[in-house]
């Protein structure tokens, strides 16, 4: 499901009737449809659906840009077949642009120090998690379980890593988690992962 689209993220203008915004609208309204789409995706996943989340770009006229935002896919190779398989498996990361901020979410299911599982996989709720954020110093990392927030932390470096033990997840008993990186401005999304499922 396309949960992040440039049409709303970077609207043509606040008084353009095609964006459903008015000149008196606040900047936050420009991204509201994306947040609504993310919430819908979360509700589907919380209900048991396995649906990949993606970001995409519309280009109708300037100032919209191609690949802003875009979807990165964890795939076995660069072939069309492998990329589509990666999307179907839910191995998607969304970001502002191809070289923009990114967030990775991995799990160590057997506590051997190797984070072998990633988004799209199913791991025990006792797993340890590792979140890595690149190119987003000063942004806010949020680990989410549906609409609930399990962790909020400030990203303090250009290549930042946070590990989370099983205790935090066991208390929440989530069925899935995903990570997102936001600017300090409310609802200004920089990057987001697909779901990592927990049993």
GROMACS .gro file of C-alpha atoms in nm:
model
  199
    1UNK     CA    1   0.000   0.000   0.000
    2UNK     CA    2   0.133   0.342  -0.091
    3UNK     CA    3   0.140   0.522   0.243
    4UNK     CA    4   0.368   0.813   0.153
    5UNK     CA    5   0.318   1.018  -0.161
    6UNK     CA    6   0.486   1.335  -0.282
    7UNK     CA    7   0.155   1.493  -0.380
    8UNK     CA    8   0.076   1.543  -0.013
    9UNK     CA    9   0.428   1.553   0.125
   10UNK     CA   10   0.536   1.833  -0.108
   11UNK     CA   11   0.209   1.996  -0.220
   12UNK     CA   12   0.205   2.221  -0.523
   13UNK     CA   13   0.079   2.513  -0.313
   14UNK     CA   14  -0.151   2.555  -0.019
   15UNK     CA   15  -0.412   2.726  -0.234
   16UNK     CA   16  -0.414   2.467  -0.512
   17UNK     CA   17  -0.764   2.310  -0.522
   18UNK     CA   18  -0.613   1.977  -0.630
   19UNK     CA   19  -0.441   1.940  -0.291
   20UNK     CA   20  -0.763   2.003  -0.097
   21UNK     CA   21  -0.581   2.269   0.104
   22UNK     CA   22  -0.661   2.633   0.155
   23UNK     CA   23  -0.436   2.934   0.177
   24UNK     CA   24  -0.505   2.958   0.550
   25UNK     CA   25  -0.409   2.595   0.611
   26UNK     CA   26  -0.116   2.518   0.838
   27UNK     CA   27   0.188   2.338   0.688
   28UNK     CA   28   0.105   2.026   0.889
   29UNK     CA   29  -0.212   1.976   0.683
   30UNK     CA   30   0.000   1.920   0.374
   31UNK     CA   31   0.123   1.586   0.508
   32UNK     CA   32  -0.195   1.481   0.688
   33UNK     CA   33  -0.314   1.245   0.409
   34UNK     CA   34   0.016   1.052   0.438
   35UNK     CA   35  -0.030   1.012   0.814
   36UNK     CA   36  -0.386   0.895   0.750
   37UNK     CA   37  -0.257   0.636   0.500
   38UNK     CA   38   0.011   0.517   0.746
   39UNK     CA   39  -0.257   0.476   1.015
   40UNK     CA   40  -0.471   0.273   0.774
   41UNK     CA   41  -0.174   0.047   0.691
   42UNK     CA   42  -0.104   0.003   1.064
   43UNK     CA   43  -0.466  -0.099   1.124
   44UNK     CA   44  -0.447  -0.360   0.847
   45UNK     CA   45  -0.124  -0.508   0.981
   46UNK     CA   46  -0.259  -0.503   1.338
   47UNK     CA   47  -0.560  -0.697   1.206
   48UNK     CA   48  -0.334  -0.973   1.074
   49UNK     CA   49  -0.277  -0.864   0.713
   50UNK     CA   50   0.073  -0.882   0.569
   51UNK     CA   51   0.085  -0.574   0.351
   52UNK     CA   52   0.399  -0.403   0.227
   53UNK     CA   53   0.415  -0.027   0.277
   54UNK     CA   54   0.569   0.182   0.000
   55UNK     CA   55   0.642   0.544  -0.087
   56UNK     CA   56   0.603   0.685  -0.436
   57UNK     CA   57   0.620   1.004  -0.636
   58UNK     CA   58   0.372   1.184  -0.855
   59UNK     CA   59   0.506   1.442  -1.095
   60UNK     CA   60   0.245   1.666  -1.249
   61UNK     CA   61   0.438   1.991  -1.248
   62UNK     CA   62   0.701   2.175  -1.050
   63UNK     CA   63   0.792   2.186  -0.761
   64UNK     CA   64   0.727   1.811  -0.740
   65UNK     CA   65   1.032   1.592  -0.794
   66UNK     CA   66   1.089   1.237  -0.911
   67UNK     CA   67   1.191   0.985  -0.640
   68UNK     CA   68   1.102   1.220  -0.356
   69UNK     CA   69   0.991   1.019  -0.162
   70UNK     CA   70   1.087   0.671  -0.278
   71UNK     CA   71   1.095   0.307  -0.171
   72UNK     CA   72   1.413   0.110  -0.113
   73UNK     CA   73   1.378  -0.268  -0.134
   74UNK     CA   74   1.588  -0.530   0.042
   75UNK     CA   75   1.628  -0.777  -0.243
   76UNK     CA   76   1.861  -1.065  -0.327
   77UNK     CA   77   1.972  -0.887  -0.645
   78UNK     CA   78   1.873  -0.597  -0.873
   79UNK     CA   79   1.653  -0.799  -1.107
   80UNK     CA   80   1.286  -0.714  -1.149
   81UNK     CA   81   1.191  -1.056  -1.012
   82UNK     CA   82   1.400  -1.013  -0.696
   83UNK     CA   83   1.277  -0.658  -0.634
   84UNK     CA   84   0.911  -0.760  -0.669
   85UNK     CA   85   0.975  -1.057  -0.436
   86UNK     CA   86   1.129  -0.818  -0.182
   87UNK     CA   87   0.824  -0.593  -0.196
   88UNK     CA   88   0.585  -0.887  -0.161
   89UNK     CA   89   0.786  -1.004   0.144
   90UNK     CA   90   0.744  -0.660   0.303
   91UNK     CA   91   1.115  -0.575   0.286
   92UNK     CA   92   1.059  -0.207   0.216
   93UNK     CA   93   1.216   0.108   0.353
   94UNK     CA   94   1.074   0.446   0.261
   95UNK     CA   95   1.282   0.763   0.251
   96UNK     CA   96   1.270   1.124   0.136
   97UNK     CA   97   1.495   1.050  -0.164
   98UNK     CA   98   1.739   0.775  -0.278
   99UNK     CA   99   2.034   0.916  -0.085
  100UNK     CA  100   1.826   1.058   0.197
  101UNK     CA  101   1.782   0.949   0.558
  102UNK     CA  102   1.721   0.582   0.611
  103UNK     CA  103   1.627   0.355   0.894
  104UNK     CA  104   1.694  -0.018   0.925
  105UNK     CA  105   1.530  -0.259   1.168
  106UNK     CA  106   1.685  -0.598   1.246
  107UNK     CA  107   1.632  -0.871   1.505
  108UNK     CA  108   1.855  -1.120   1.687
  109UNK     CA  109   1.611  -1.405   1.747
  110UNK     CA  110   1.849  -1.646   1.923
  111UNK     CA  111   2.058  -1.391   2.117
  112UNK     CA  112   2.387  -1.496   1.959
  113UNK     CA  113   2.483  -1.135   1.880
  114UNK     CA  114   2.398  -1.171   1.509
  115UNK     CA  115   2.100  -0.968   1.388
  116UNK     CA  116   1.991  -1.212   1.120
  117UNK     CA  117   1.625  -1.115   1.072
  118UNK     CA  118   1.483  -0.799   0.921
  119UNK     CA  119   1.158  -0.634   0.818
  120UNK     CA  120   0.912  -0.878   0.665
  121UNK     CA  121   1.038  -1.161   0.888
  122UNK     CA  122   0.863  -1.311   1.190
  123UNK     CA  123   1.069  -1.350   1.509
  124UNK     CA  124   0.995  -1.433   1.875
  125UNK     CA  125   0.886  -1.142   2.094
  126UNK     CA  126   1.191  -1.229   2.308
  127UNK     CA  127   1.422  -1.114   2.026
  128UNK     CA  128   1.665  -0.829   2.066
  129UNK     CA  129   1.625  -0.547   1.814
  130UNK     CA  130   1.873  -0.318   1.647
  131UNK     CA  131   1.771   0.005   1.479
  132UNK     CA  132   2.018   0.187   1.258
  133UNK     CA  133   1.958   0.540   1.131
  134UNK     CA  134   2.173   0.704   0.865
  135UNK     CA  135   2.188   1.065   0.745
  136UNK     CA  136   1.938   1.197   1.000
  137UNK     CA  137   2.138   1.353   1.283
  138UNK     CA  138   1.911   1.555   1.511
  139UNK     CA  139   1.596   1.374   1.398
  140UNK     CA  140   1.366   1.168   1.618
  141UNK     CA  141   1.363   0.786   1.598
  142UNK     CA  142   1.031   0.627   1.692
  143UNK     CA  143   0.976   0.252   1.734
  144UNK     CA  144   0.606   0.189   1.692
  145UNK     CA  145   0.366  -0.094   1.764
  146UNK     CA  146   0.058   0.017   1.581
  147UNK     CA  147  -0.030   0.359   1.714
  148UNK     CA  148   0.159   0.293   2.039
  149UNK     CA  149   0.513   0.421   2.071
  150UNK     CA  150   0.759   0.179   2.232
  151UNK     CA  151   1.064   0.400   2.201
  152UNK     CA  152   1.146   0.760   2.116
  153UNK     CA  153   1.507   0.873   2.092
  154UNK     CA  154   1.706   1.155   1.936
  155UNK     CA  155   1.947   1.051   1.661
  156UNK     CA  156   2.284   1.191   1.769
  157UNK     CA  157   2.512   1.101   1.477
  158UNK     CA  158   2.513   1.047   1.100
  159UNK     CA  159   2.535   0.668   1.150
  160UNK     CA  160   2.345   0.596   1.470
  161UNK     CA  161   2.257   0.258   1.625
  162UNK     CA  162   2.020   0.173   1.908
  163UNK     CA  163   1.973  -0.177   2.047
  164UNK     CA  164   1.664  -0.282   2.237
  165UNK     CA  165   1.649  -0.583   2.466
  166UNK     CA  166   1.366  -0.830   2.499
  167UNK     CA  167   1.234  -0.665   2.814
  168UNK     CA  168   1.094  -0.362   2.630
  169UNK     CA  169   0.914  -0.580   2.376
  170UNK     CA  170   0.787  -0.834   2.629
  171UNK     CA  171   0.617  -0.560   2.829
  172UNK     CA  172   0.437  -0.428   2.523
  173UNK     CA  173   0.356  -0.772   2.376
  174UNK     CA  174   0.324  -0.634   2.022
  175UNK     CA  175   0.242  -0.845   1.718
  176UNK     CA  176   0.462  -0.626   1.499
  177UNK     CA  177   0.689  -0.325   1.515
  178UNK     CA  178   0.815  -0.070   1.266
  179UNK     CA  179   1.051   0.223   1.289
  180UNK     CA  180   1.017   0.574   1.160
  181UNK     CA  181   1.239   0.881   1.166
  182UNK     CA  182   1.079   1.224   1.189
  183UNK     CA  183   1.214   1.575   1.195
  184UNK     CA  184   1.162   1.766   1.516
  185UNK     CA  185   0.865   1.925   1.339
  186UNK     CA  186   0.559   1.715   1.415
  187UNK     CA  187   0.470   1.463   1.143
  188UNK     CA  188   0.751   1.557   0.906
  189UNK     CA  189   0.854   1.206   0.803
  190UNK     CA  190   1.213   1.139   0.691
  191UNK     CA  191   1.219   0.758   0.670
  192UNK     CA  192   1.014   0.454   0.771
  193UNK     CA  193   1.046   0.074   0.765
  194UNK     CA  194   0.795  -0.189   0.683
  195UNK     CA  195   0.677  -0.425   0.961
  196UNK     CA  196   0.884  -0.676   1.157
  197UNK     CA  197   0.640  -0.938   1.286
  198UNK     CA  198   0.660  -1.083   1.636
  199UNK     CA  199   0.514  -1.401   1.777
   0.00000   0.00000   0.00000
